[in-house]
Amino acid sequence: MKKQPEHNRKNIPPQDTAKAPKSAVSRSMRTRAIVLAALFVLVGFGAVVYNLYQLQIVQHDELAARAENQQLADETITPNRGVIYDSDMKVLARSNKVWTVVASPRDMAKSGTNINDVAVKLAELLELDAQSILEKLQKSESNYQLIKRQIEKPVADAITAWITEYNASDKGKDTPVAGISLVQDAKRYYPYQTLASTIIGFVNADGDGVLGIESYYNDTLKGTAGRVVGMKNAWGYDLPNGTYEAAYDAEDGNGLVLTLNASIQSTLEKYLQNAVDQYHVENRAVGIVMDVNTGAILAMATMPDYNLQDPYTIADEALAAQIAAIADENERADAKYTAQWAQWRNKAVADLYYPGSVFKVITASAALDSGAANLNTSYTCKGSITVAGRTMRCAHTNHGTLDFFGGLDGSCNPYYVTLGQMMGAETFCNYMQAFGFYEKTGIDMDDEGTTQYVPLEKMGPVELASSAFGQTTSTTPIQMITAACAVINGGYLVQPHVVKQVLDADGNIVENVEPEVKRQVLSAETSATMRELLTRSVNMTAADGKTLTGGNKTGYVAGYKAGGKSGTSQRKQALSDEEQTYYSSYWGFAPGDDPQIAVLVMLDTPHDEQGTYYGGRLAAPVVQSVLDEALQTLGVPKEYTEAELAKVETAVPNVVGSSVNAAAGKLRESGFNVDIERATGDTVLYQYPAAGTIVPRQSTIILYSEDRSESGGDLVTVPNLTDMSYDAACATLKSLGLNVSEKGVTGGGSTIVVTEQDIAADTQVEIGSVIEVTFHDTTVLD
């Protein structure tokens, strides 16, 4: 012990070392203190024993489970999402195995891994930035760093091979690569990429459906995830003596067979996009192809569409460039978000529009079915009608006196105002409800829009009048085509649907989706009458009597006796200083005697260079082409009239090597005309059009008795046919030795004029060439 300073010792009084005698009182106090201390010790020890008993005996199982749960690592096994097929079992969407690359910087640090080497190699294989990867690998306290999601098998194999090779090298023996894991995942593939994009929808990064079938049937498609559970310590390492590990298999999702036919879908999209491009459609175009008897959707499209494999990229390049040019970051993000949702939106189901004169098939059938009108009901159109002080105009100057068919064929607004008045508001509204306009169709897709209509209690004379010709009620395209199909399928309102079957993961049928009839709206007799009137309106020729000025006839399809109705409606009431915009639409069906399918096309705000916006001119040709090709795809045979048969396109037979007389006879037997002016010898050595070329019957085949296979036949200059009448255009081409393939509205008369020709004026072509000419009727105003 260190000596204390002298002065301190002086200040300490001396201690008395003599011991004092022990008294009885002090002994008693000491005894009590000892007893009390012993008691405290006993109580404390008892509490410890009790707690140990509770922990080790009574609560052992519960606490062990808690501890085990804190030590368990739970790894999810992703199930395979169900396959989506078209009606012919073509794969529209499927999930394949991919891998996610993850790193454990903690394991790397523990193993002495050279993270610079790893970062450089992963950057090369994954096409990423090496510095960004390195920054993640430097987080040495982390057990998990995501490097890249959803890599394909070749890349995953390359990573595994590199790690194996590296670790086998001299360098790898000192600094082995550890802590890199490839976690199995699934990636959704859409083989057709853009086909039916607004119908199918897509999945997000977590594999859940976003929009369309992927969203509506998400629970059916996604399956149930599996799990692998193992023992880990607090730092995430495997416990060496872990006694618990279990695996729960994933259950793959069910597949779906759609009612969509990929070929018909492709046809619809092709012609819709052509219309968008040709008529500069501002707000996209919609098309639906429906089985009129079952409600099955064979095709549905909104164009332009987007790529399902890359849904977040704006498909419209011009719009994408405009968005990219926005300087403000927030404004640019908002614009991109808006554009994405616009391109994803299924206008056929979600958006409302005014159907215009297409709605007249509802009013007409209701008037007939209710007995308010008959085929002889007449009205004299003077160009307008006044209801409760409001003047409602016809699209035409005046029609004169019309019967029921005349009102339908001419699409006369005042005539339909009169039909509405004859029925009265209550009857009209009852049929509106029966046709389904007061409820959603119930199609198996998300975000179906709800029809906006005037209810009975608010329907005055003006509202009834405008509703009767289709300008007041706004509805969805799917609602309109569903109601219109009830007009011609026997009177039955059917449930539209896009799923045909549900399959299990092995391809076995789990469920068949049966067609559903909601109710009968019209009598079979009324439906048959409407079917005949609508078919006659489209197929009427000059021999049958002069057709009126409606746009129905522009939906004509040779061999299928199609029926239909055109429609044009204002999008909104234009202000004095802005352009009035329109919906241009057409609904058609075929074959007329036994309808199989119907097609509805709607162009939202077209800007035709000729200033045309009528549905009969713009939308009808799309329906015409889709009906023709779709019915052929379905194997529905054509039944031609004699006049149609004369214009059917067929292959030119080979007559080269035959005598001129024999060649001419063979061609005439096949329905062709023959020009032998250049066949001055005995044998045909060259013909044009060549053998096998598909041309209309009654085309003229040019024969030569000299071999022109190298030099070609004689040339002629193609004339400018624009705005020529049908008769003048055909005569001009014939005089030049050229053949014509007719598109659009055909037939004689000065009102049928040329709008397009596929070979430009002043082009040099061989005599006998076929010029495709598109005609339209200048009297079409609907």
PDB file of C-alpha atoms in Angstrom, residues 366 420 423-438 454-457 459 464 467-468:
ATOM      1  CA  ALA A 366     -88.762  -2.319 -80.743  1.00  0.00           C
ATOM      2  CA  GLY A 420     -90.175   6.910 -80.816  1.00  0.00           C
ATOM      3  CA  MET A 423     -94.049   3.840 -79.023  1.00  0.00           C
ATOM      4  CA  GLY A 424     -94.051   6.395 -76.221  1.00  0.00           C
ATOM      5  CA  ALA A 425     -91.426   6.811 -73.518  1.00  0.00           C
ATOM      6  CA  GLU A 426     -92.508   3.866 -71.366  1.00  0.00           C
ATOM      7  CA  THR A 427     -92.456   1.280 -74.149  1.00  0.00           C
ATOM      8  CA  PHE A 428     -89.207   2.676 -75.524  1.00  0.00           C
ATOM      9  CA  CYS A 429     -87.553   2.476 -72.090  1.00  0.00           C
ATOM     10  CA  ASN A 430     -88.875  -1.040 -71.513  1.00  0.00           C
ATOM     11  CA  TYR A 431     -87.138  -2.222 -74.679  1.00  0.00           C
ATOM     12  CA  MET A 432     -83.984  -0.301 -73.760  1.00  0.00           C
ATOM     13  CA  GLN A 433     -83.926  -2.253 -70.513  1.00  0.00           C
ATOM     14  CA  ALA A 434     -84.707  -5.556 -72.235  1.00  0.00           C
ATOM     15  CA  PHE A 435     -81.831  -5.022 -74.685  1.00  0.00           C
ATOM     16  CA  GLY A 436     -79.507  -4.659 -71.696  1.00  0.00           C
ATOM     17  CA  PHE A 437     -78.679  -0.950 -71.779  1.00  0.00           C
ATOM     18  CA  TYR A 438     -79.665  -0.482 -68.127  1.00  0.00           C
ATOM     19  CA  VAL A 454     -82.152   9.134 -69.850  1.00  0.00           C
ATOM     20  CA  PRO A 455     -84.375   7.243 -67.365  1.00  0.00           C
ATOM     21  CA  LEU A 456     -88.118   7.079 -67.859  1.00  0.00           C
ATOM     22  CA  GLU A 457     -88.902   9.646 -65.166  1.00  0.00           C
ATOM     23  CA  MET A 459     -87.556  11.365 -70.518  1.00  0.00           C
ATOM     24  CA  LEU A 464     -87.292  10.528 -76.389  1.00  0.00           C
ATOM     25  CA  SER A 467     -82.704   8.845 -77.959  1.00  0.00           C
ATOM     26  CA  ALA A 468     -84.695   7.180 -80.744  1.00  0.00           C
TER      27      ALA A 468
END
